[in-house]
Coordinates of C-alpha atoms in Angstrom, one line a residue:
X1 CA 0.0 0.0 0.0
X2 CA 1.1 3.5 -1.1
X3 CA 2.3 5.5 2.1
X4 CA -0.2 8.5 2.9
X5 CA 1.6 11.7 3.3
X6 CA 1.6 14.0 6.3
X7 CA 3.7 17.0 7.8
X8 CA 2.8 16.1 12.0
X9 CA 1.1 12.6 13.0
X10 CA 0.3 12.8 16.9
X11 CA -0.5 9.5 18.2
X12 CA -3.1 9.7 20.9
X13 CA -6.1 12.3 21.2
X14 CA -6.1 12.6 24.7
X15 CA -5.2 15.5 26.8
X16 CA -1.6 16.0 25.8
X17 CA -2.5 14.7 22.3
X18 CA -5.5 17.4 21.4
X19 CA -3.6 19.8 23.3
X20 CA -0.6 19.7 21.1
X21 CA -2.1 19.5 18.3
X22 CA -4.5 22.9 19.0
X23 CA -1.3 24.9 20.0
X24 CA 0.5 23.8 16.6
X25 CA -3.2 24.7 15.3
X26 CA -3.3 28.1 16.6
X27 CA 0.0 28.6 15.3
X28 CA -1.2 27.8 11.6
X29 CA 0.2 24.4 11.6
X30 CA -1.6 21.5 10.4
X31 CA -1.6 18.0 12.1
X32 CA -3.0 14.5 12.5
X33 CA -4.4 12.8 15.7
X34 CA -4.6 8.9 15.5
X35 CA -7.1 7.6 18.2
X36 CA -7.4 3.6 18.6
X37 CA -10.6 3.8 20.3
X38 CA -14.2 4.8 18.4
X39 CA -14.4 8.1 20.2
X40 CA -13.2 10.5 22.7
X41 CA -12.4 8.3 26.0
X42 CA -13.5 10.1 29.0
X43 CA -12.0 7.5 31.4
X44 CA -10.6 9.1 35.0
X45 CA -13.7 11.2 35.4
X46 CA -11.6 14.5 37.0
X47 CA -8.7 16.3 36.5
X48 CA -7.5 18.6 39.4
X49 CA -6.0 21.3 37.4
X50 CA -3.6 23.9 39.4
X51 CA -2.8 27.1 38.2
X52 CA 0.2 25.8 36.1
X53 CA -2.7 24.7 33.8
X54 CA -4.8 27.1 33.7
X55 CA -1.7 29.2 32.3
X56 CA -1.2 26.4 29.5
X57 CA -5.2 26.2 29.0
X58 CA -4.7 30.1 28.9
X59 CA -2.1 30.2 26.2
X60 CA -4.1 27.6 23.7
X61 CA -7.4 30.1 24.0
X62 CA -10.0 27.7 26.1
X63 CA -8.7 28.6 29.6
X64 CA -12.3 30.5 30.2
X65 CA -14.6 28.0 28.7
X66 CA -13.4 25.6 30.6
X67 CA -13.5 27.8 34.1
X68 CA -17.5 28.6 33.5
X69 CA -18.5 24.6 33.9
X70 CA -16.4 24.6 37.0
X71 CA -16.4 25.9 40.5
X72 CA -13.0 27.4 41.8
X73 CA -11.7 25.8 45.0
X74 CA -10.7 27.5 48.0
X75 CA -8.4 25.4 49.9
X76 CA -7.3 22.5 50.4
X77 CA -7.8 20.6 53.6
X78 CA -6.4 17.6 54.8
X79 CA -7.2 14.6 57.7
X80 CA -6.6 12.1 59.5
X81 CA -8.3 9.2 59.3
X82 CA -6.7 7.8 62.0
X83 CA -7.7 10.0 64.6
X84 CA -10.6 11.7 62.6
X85 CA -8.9 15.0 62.9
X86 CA -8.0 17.8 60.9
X87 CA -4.4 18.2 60.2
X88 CA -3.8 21.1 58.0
X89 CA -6.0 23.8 56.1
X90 CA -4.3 25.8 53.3
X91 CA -6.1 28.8 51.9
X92 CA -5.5 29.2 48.4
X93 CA -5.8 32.6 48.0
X94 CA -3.2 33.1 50.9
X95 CA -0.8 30.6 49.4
X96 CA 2.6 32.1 48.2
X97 CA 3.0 31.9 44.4
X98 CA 5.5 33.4 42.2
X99 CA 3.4 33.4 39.0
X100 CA -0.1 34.8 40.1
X101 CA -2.5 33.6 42.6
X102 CA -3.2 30.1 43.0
X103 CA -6.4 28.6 40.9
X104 CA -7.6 25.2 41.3
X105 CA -10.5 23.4 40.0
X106 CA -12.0 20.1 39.7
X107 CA -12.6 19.5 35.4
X108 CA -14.7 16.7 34.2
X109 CA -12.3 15.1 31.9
X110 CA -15.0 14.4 29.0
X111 CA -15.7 18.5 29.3
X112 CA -11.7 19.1 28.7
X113 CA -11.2 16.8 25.8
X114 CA -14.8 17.7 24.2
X115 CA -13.5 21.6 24.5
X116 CA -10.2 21.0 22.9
X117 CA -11.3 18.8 20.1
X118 CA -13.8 21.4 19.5
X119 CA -11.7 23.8 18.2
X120 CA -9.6 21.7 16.0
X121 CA -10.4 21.9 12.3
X122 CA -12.6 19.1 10.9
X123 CA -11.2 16.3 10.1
X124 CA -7.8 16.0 12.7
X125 CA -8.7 13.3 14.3
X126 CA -9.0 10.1 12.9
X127 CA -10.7 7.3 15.1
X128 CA -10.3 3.6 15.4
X129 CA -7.1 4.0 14.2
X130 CA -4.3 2.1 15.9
X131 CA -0.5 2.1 15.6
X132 CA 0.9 -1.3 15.4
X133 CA 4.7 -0.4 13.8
X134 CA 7.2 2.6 13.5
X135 CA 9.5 2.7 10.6
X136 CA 12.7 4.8 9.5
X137 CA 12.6 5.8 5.8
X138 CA 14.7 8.4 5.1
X139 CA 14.2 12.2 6.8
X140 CA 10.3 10.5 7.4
X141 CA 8.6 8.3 9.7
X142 CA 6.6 5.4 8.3
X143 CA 3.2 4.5 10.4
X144 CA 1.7 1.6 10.2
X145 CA -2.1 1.0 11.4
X146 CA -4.0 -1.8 11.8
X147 CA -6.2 -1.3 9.3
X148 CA -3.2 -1.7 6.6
X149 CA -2.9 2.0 6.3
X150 CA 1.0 3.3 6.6
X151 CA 1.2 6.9 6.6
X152 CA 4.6 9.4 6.0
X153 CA 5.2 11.9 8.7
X154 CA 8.1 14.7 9.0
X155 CA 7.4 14.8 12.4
X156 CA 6.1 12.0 15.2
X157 CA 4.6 12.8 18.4
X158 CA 3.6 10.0 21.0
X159 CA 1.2 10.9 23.4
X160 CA -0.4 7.5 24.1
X161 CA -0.6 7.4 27.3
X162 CA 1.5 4.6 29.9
X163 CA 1.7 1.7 27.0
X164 CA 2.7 4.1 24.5
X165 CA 4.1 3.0 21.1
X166 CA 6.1 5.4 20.8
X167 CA 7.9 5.4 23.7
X168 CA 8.6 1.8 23.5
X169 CA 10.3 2.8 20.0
X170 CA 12.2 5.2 21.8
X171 CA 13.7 2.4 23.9
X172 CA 12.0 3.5 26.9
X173 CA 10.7 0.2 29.3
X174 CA 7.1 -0.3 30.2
X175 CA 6.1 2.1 33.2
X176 CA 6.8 0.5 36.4
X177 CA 4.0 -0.4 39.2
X178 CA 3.8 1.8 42.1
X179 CA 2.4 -1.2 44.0
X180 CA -1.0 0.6 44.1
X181 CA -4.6 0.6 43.4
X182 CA -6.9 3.5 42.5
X183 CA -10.6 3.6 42.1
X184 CA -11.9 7.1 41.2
X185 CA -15.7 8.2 40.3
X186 CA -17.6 11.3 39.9
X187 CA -21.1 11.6 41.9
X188 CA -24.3 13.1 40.3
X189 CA -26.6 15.1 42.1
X190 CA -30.0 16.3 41.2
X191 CA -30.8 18.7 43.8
X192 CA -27.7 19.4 45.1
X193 CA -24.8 18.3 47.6
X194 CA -23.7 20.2 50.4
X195 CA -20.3 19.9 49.6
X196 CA -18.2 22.8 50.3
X197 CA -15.6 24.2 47.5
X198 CA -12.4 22.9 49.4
X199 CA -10.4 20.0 48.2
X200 CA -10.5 17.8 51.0
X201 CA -7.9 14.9 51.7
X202 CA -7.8 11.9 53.7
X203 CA -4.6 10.0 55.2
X204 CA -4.9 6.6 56.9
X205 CA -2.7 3.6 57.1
X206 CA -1.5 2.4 53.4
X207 CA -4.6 4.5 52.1
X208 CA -5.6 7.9 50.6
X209 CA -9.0 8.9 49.6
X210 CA -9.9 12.7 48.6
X211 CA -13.7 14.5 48.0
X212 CA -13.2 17.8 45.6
X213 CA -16.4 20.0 44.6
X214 CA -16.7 20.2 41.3
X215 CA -19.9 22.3 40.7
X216 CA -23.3 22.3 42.1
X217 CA -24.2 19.2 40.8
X218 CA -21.0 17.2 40.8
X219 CA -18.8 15.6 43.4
X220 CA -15.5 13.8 42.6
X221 CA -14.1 11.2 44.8
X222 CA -11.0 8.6 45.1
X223 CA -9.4 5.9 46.9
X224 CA -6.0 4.9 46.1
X225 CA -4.4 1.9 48.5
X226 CA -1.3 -0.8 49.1
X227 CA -3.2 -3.5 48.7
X228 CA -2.3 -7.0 50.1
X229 CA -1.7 -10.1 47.2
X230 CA -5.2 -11.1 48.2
X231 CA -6.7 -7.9 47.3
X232 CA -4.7 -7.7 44.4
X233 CA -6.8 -10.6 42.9
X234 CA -9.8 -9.9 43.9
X235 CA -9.7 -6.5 41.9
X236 CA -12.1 -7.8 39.0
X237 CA -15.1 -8.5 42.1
X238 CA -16.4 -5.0 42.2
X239 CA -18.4 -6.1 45.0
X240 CA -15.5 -7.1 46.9
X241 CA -13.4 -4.2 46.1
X242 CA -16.7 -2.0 47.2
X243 CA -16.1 -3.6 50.5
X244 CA -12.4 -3.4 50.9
X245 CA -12.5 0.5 50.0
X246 CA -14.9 1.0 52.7
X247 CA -13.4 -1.5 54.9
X248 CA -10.1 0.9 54.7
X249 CA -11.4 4.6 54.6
X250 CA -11.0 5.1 58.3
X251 CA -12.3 8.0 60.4
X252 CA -13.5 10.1 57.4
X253 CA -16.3 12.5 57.6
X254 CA -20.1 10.8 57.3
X255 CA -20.2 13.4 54.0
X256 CA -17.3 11.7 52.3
X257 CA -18.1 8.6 53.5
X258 CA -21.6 8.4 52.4
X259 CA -20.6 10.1 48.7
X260 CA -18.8 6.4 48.5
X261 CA -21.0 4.2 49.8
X262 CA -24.1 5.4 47.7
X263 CA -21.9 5.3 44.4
X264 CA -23.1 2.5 42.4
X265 CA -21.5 -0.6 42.1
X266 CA -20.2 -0.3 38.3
X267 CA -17.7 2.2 39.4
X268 CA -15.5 0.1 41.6
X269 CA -13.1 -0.9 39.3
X270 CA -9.6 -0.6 40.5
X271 CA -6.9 0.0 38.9
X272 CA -2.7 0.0 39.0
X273 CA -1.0 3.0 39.2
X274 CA 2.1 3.1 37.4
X275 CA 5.2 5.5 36.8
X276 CA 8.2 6.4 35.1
X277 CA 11.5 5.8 37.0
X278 CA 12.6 9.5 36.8
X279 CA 16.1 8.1 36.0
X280 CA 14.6 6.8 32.7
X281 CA 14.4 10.1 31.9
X282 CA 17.8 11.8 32.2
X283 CA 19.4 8.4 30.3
X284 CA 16.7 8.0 27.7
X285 CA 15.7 9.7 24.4
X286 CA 12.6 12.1 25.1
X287 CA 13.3 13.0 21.5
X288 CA 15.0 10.8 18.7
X289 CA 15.6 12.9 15.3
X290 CA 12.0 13.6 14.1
X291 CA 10.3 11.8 16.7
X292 CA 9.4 12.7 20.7
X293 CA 6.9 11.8 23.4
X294 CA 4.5 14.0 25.5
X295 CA 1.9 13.6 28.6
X296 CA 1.7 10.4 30.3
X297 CA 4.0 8.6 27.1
X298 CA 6.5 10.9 28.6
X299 CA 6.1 11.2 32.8
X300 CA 3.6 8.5 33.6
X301 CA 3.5 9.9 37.5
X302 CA 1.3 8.6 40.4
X303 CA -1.7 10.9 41.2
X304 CA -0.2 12.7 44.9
X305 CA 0.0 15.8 44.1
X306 CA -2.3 16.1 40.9
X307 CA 0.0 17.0 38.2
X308 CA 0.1 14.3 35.3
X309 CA -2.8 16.0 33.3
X310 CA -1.5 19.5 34.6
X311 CA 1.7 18.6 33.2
X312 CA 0.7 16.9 29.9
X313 CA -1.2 20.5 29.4
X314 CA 2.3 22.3 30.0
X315 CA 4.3 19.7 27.7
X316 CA 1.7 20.8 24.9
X317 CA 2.3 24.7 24.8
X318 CA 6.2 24.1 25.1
X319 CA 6.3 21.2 22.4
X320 CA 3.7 23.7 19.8
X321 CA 6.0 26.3 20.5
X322 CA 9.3 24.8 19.9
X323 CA 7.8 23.1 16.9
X324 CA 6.6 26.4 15.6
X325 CA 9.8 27.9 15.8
X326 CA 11.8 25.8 13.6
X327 CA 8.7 25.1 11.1
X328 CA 7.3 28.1 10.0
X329 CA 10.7 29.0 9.0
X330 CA 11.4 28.9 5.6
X331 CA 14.2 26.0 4.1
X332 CA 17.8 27.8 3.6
X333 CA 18.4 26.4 -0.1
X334 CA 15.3 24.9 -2.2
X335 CA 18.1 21.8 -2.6
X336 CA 18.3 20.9 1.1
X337 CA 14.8 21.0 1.4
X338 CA 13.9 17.8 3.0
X339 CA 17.6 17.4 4.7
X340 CA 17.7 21.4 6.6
X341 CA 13.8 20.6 7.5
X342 CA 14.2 17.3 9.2
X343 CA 17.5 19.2 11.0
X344 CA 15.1 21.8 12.0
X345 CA 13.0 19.8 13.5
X346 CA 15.3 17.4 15.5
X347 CA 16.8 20.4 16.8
X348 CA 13.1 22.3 17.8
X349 CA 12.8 18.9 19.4
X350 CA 16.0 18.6 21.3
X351 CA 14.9 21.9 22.6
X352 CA 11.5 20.6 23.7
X353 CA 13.0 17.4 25.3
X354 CA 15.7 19.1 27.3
X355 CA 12.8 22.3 28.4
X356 CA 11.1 19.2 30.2
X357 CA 13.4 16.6 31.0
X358 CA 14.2 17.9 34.6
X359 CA 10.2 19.3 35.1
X360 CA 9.4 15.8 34.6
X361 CA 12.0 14.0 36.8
X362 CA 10.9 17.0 39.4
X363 CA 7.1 16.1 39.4
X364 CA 7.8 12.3 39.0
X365 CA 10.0 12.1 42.3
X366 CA 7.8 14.8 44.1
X367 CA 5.0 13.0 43.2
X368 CA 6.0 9.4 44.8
X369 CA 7.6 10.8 47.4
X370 CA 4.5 12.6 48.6
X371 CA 2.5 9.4 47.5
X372 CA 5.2 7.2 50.4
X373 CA 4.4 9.7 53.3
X374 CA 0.7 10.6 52.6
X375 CA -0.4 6.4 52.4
X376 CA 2.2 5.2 55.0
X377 CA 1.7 2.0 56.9
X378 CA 4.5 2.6 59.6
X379 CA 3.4 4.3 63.2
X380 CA 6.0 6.3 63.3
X381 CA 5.9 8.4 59.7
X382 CA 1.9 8.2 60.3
X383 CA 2.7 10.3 63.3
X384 CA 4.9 12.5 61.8
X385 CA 2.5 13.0 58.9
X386 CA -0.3 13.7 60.8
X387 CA 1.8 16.1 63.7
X388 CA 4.0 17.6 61.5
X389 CA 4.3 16.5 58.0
X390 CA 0.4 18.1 56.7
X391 CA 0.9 21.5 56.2
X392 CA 4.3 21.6 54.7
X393 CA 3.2 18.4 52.0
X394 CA -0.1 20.8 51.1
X395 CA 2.2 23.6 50.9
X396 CA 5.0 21.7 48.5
X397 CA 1.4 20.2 46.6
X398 CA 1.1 24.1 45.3
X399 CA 5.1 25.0 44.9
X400 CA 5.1 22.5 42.0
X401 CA 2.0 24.0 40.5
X402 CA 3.1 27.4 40.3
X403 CA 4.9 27.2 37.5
X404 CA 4.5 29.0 34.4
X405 CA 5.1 27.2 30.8
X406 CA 4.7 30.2 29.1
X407 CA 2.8 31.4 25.8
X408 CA 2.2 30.0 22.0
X409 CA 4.2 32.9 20.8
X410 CA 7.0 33.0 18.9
X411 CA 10.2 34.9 19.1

């Protein structure tokens, strides 16, 4: 089969995917999103996005769309559910931040993707459409789909997600398991809920659950947990896992506790969280010639201090910007066409890669360190966590939000 021409293939239409591929849009820049699945997939229910992505939501135009569907938080409040008590409250508005005041907000996923894919041109993403092989052929990048189609890309971008394809050809290993389970949901309410707009947190003995407002009418919840072997295989019964959750929330408030035990059975479907071992990173190719990874393809990172969407929403404004630079310049010599283009590229690339590298190892480490002290089993951290630990891990949650990626303009 002929190979289809293209000038940017993105691989993935999921947050980082879309997102890239509207900043290279705004920018004039055409590109192609391959989905596998039949549609948009609205799996994880909620993002928690800081005020490092509002800026990158800012920057690629949707940043206010986006805040009219959702209710702004106002703090963040954490517990123990060990002792029931409060342990820390952080005002938002108080917080220190070098780049503006703080902004948090609880998005429906489905809402972000919907709102991004909504102002890409018709016809970007192409659906049930999955990447089975990579090949080298020349200054391009040969795809191969399932569906026998190969198409031939100047430029490859990988932003599927933990088992990317792309990142595999890379040479980077599977993400590891963090040895633990998540369930997360998002409750419905008719009339109401009572919640208050503060992110609330919970901290027990090898467990984590959270309960964020996300408007009048929604509530977003999770559970993450070490589980034992035992629970390990029982994470297909979702009756069983229903019972272990609730068997291992702890002194939580009747609010939060109720929001979990009302959800409907359906929803209790664990699953592993997984990460990149930041080392990967500093050894590894983010970016091979005319080819790079983004978003959870990148810095697969466990959900502690909410920044894997956040950061796949920065990685998006950097990588269209970099990109643009080197692309909507014009060739040196109409000889060296193809050969000065592909240069340019792997060196807007390189740019890109090494831009994000260390933000990546940062939020990766941050991330599972927080994760270790937040859902320790051991007396003595769980002390310390609860005594003396709270306000400065809610504090260092918002130090590595405030962070500022920057705009779609180029100098």
């Amino acid at each position: 089969m002929e190979a289809v021409p293209e000038d940017i293939v993105i691989v993935g239409a999921g947050v980082a995917g879309l997102a890239t591929s509207l900043g290279l849009h705004r920018l004039g820049i055409r590109s192609l999103i391959l989905e596998s699945s039949e549609n948009l997939r609205s799996a994880g229910y909620c993002l928690t996005i800081f005020t490092n992505a509002w800026k990158a939501l800012d920057a690629l135009g949707i940043g206010d769309s986006i805040r009219q569907q959702h209710e702004r938080l106002r703090r963040l409040v954490t517990n123990s559910a060990i002792s029931g008590l409060q342990t820390s409250d952080l005002p938002f508005e108080t917080a220190k931040a070098k780049h503006g005041e703080h902004e948090v907000r609880c998005v429906k996923r489905k809402i972000l993707l919907e709102a991004l894919a909504k102002e890409l041109p018709t016809g970007t993403i192409r659906f049930s459409s999955k990447v089975v092989c990579i090949e080298e052929s020349g200054f391009f990048k040969l795809v191969h789909l399932a569906d026998g189609t190969i198409l031939k890309t100047k430029v490859l971008i990988g932003c599927d997600g933990v088992n990317s394809v792309v990142a595999n050809w890379l040479g980077f290993k599977k993400a590891a398991f963090a040895g633990r389970l998540a369930i997360r949901g998002c409750a419905e309410f008719e009339g109401g809920h009572g919640f208050e707009p503060k992110f609330m947190l919970f901290f027990g003995k090898g467990v984590r659950s959270g309960a964020l407002r996300v408007n009048d009418n929604s509530v977003y919840w999770f559970v993450t947990w070490t589980p034992s072997s035992k629970e390990e295989e029982l994470e297909q019964d979702r009756a069983k896992v229903k019972q272990i959750v609730l068997s291992k929330l702890g002194k939580v408030t009747e609010q939060a506790r109720a929001l979990i035990e009302n959800y409907e059975l359906d929803g209790f479907i664990s699953l592993p969280l997984r990460f990149r071992h930041p080392w990967e990173l500093l050894w590894g190719n983010i970016s091979k010639g005319n080819v790079c990874i983004a978003g959870d393809a990148l810095h697969p990172v466990t959900p502690d201090i909410g920044q894997g969407g956040c950061c796949a929403l920065e990685d998006a404004v950097v990588l269209a910007r970099c990109l643009g630079e080197v692309l909507l310049r014009k060739p040196k010599e109409k000889g060296e066409e193809e050969k000065d283009e592909y240069k340019r590229i792997e060196m807007g690339l390189k740019k890109y890669a090494k831009e994000r590298a260390w933000r990546s190892v940062k939020l990766i480490s941050v991330s599972y360190l927080v994760g270790f002290i937040q859902e320790s089993r051991w007396n003595m951290m769980t002390f310390l966590r609860d005594n003396a630990l709270a306000g400065f891990l809610s504090g260092f949650t918002l130090k590595m939000a405030d962070f500022d990626c920057g705009k779609l303009t180029i100098s």
